[in-house]
CSV table of C-alpha atoms in Angstrom, one decimal:
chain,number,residue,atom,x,y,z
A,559,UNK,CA,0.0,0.0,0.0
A,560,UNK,CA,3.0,2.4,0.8
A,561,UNK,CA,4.4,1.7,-2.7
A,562,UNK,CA,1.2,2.4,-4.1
A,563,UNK,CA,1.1,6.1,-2.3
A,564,UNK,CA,4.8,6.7,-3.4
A,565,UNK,CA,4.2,6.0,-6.8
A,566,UNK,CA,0.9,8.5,-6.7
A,567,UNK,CA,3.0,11.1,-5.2
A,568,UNK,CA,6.0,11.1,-7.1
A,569,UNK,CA,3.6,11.2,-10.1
A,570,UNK,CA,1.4,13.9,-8.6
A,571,UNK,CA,5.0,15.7,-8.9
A,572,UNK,CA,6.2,15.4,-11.9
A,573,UNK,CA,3.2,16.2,-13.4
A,574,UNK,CA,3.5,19.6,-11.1
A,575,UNK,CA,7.2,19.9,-12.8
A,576,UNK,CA,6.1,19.8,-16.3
A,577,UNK,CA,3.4,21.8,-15.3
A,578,UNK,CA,5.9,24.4,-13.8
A,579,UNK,CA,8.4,23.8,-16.7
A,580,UNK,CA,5.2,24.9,-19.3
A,581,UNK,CA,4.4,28.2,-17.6
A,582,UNK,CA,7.5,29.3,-17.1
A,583,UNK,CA,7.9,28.6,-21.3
A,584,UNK,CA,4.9,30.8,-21.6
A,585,UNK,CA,6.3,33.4,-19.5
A,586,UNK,CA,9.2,33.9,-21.9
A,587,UNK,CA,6.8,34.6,-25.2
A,588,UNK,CA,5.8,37.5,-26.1
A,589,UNK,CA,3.2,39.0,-24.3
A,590,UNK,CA,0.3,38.4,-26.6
A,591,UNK,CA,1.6,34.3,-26.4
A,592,UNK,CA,1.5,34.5,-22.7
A,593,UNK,CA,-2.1,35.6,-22.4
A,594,UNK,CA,-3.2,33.6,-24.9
A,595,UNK,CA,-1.8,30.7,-22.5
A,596,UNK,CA,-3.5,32.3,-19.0
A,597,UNK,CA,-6.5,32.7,-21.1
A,598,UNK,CA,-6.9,28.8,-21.1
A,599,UNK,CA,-5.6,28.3,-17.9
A,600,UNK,CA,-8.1,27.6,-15.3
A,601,UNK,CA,-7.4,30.1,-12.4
A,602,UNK,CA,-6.8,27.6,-9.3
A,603,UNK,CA,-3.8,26.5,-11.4
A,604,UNK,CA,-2.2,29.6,-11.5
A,605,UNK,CA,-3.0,29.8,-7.6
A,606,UNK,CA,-0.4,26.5,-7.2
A,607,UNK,CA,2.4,27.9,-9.0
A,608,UNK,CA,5.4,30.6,-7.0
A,609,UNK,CA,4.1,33.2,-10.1
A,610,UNK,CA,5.7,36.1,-9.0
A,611,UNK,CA,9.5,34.3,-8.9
A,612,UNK,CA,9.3,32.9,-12.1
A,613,UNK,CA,8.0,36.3,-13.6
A,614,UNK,CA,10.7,37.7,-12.4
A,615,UNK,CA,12.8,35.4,-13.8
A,616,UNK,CA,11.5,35.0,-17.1
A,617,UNK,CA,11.1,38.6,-18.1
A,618,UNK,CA,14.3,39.6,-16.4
A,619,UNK,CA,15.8,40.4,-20.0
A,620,UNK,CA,19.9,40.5,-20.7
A,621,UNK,CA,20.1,44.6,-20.7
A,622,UNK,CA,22.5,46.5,-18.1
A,623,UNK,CA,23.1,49.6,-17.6
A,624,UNK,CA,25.2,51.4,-19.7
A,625,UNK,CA,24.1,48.6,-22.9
A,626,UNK,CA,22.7,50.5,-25.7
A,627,UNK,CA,18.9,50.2,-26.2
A,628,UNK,CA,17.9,47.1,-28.4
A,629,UNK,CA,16.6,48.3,-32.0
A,630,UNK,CA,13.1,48.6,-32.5
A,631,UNK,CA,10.5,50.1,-34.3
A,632,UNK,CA,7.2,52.1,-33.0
A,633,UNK,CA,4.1,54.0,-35.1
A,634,UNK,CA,4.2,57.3,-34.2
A,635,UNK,CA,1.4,59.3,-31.8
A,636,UNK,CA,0.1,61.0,-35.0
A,637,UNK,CA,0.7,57.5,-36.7
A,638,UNK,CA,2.0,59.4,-39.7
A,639,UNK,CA,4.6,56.8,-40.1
A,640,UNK,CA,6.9,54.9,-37.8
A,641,UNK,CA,10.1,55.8,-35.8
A,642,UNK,CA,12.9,53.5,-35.1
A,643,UNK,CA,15.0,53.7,-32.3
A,644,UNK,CA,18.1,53.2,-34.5
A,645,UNK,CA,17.4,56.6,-36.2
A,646,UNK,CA,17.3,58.6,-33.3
A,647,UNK,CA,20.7,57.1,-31.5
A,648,UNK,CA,23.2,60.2,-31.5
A,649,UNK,CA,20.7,63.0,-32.7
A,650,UNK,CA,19.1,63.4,-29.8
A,651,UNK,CA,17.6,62.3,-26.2
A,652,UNK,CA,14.9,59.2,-26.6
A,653,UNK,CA,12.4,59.1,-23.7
A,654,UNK,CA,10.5,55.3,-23.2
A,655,UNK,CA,7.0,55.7,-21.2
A,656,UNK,CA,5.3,52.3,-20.2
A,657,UNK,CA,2.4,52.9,-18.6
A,658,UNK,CA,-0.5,55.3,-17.7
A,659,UNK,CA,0.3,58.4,-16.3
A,660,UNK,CA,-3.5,59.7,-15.7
């Protein structure tokens, strides 16, 4: 009967490993990937998992201080076009905003 509650339990966690080793994949897509994913994800599950960690982990990104600004390109406010960062480096100071400042 032990062997039998062993066997459940060491299964029970490693199906909680792969389970771990999924979201923290997700974490690491994009943003629109990643919601996609919690969209399907029943609540309680998220509940069992150390979330906050592995976010931090996963979106930690390889940029220091002093590293130039990956390239990318945004539309502008007016969306008369797009800007891209690249353009910009050496002409003049680039301000980032994330977030809602209202």
């Amino acid at each position: 009967m032990k062997r039998w509650g062993l066997r459940i339990g060491l299964a029970i966690l490693a199906i909680y490993v792969v389970f771990l080793g999924v979201m923290y994949a997700a974490m690491t897509k994009s943003p629109m990937d990643f919601s996609r994913f919690m969209m399907v994800l029943p609540m309680p599950l998220m509940y069992a998992t150390p979330f906050p960690p592995m976010w931090a982990k996963a979106r930690a990104g390889t940029v220091k201080p002093g590293d130039l600004a990956p390239d990318f390109t945004l539309e502008r406010q007016d969306h008369q076009g797009r800007v891209r960062l690249s353009e910009l480096r050496g002409s003049r100071p680039v301000v980032l905003v994330f977030g809602s400042y209202t």
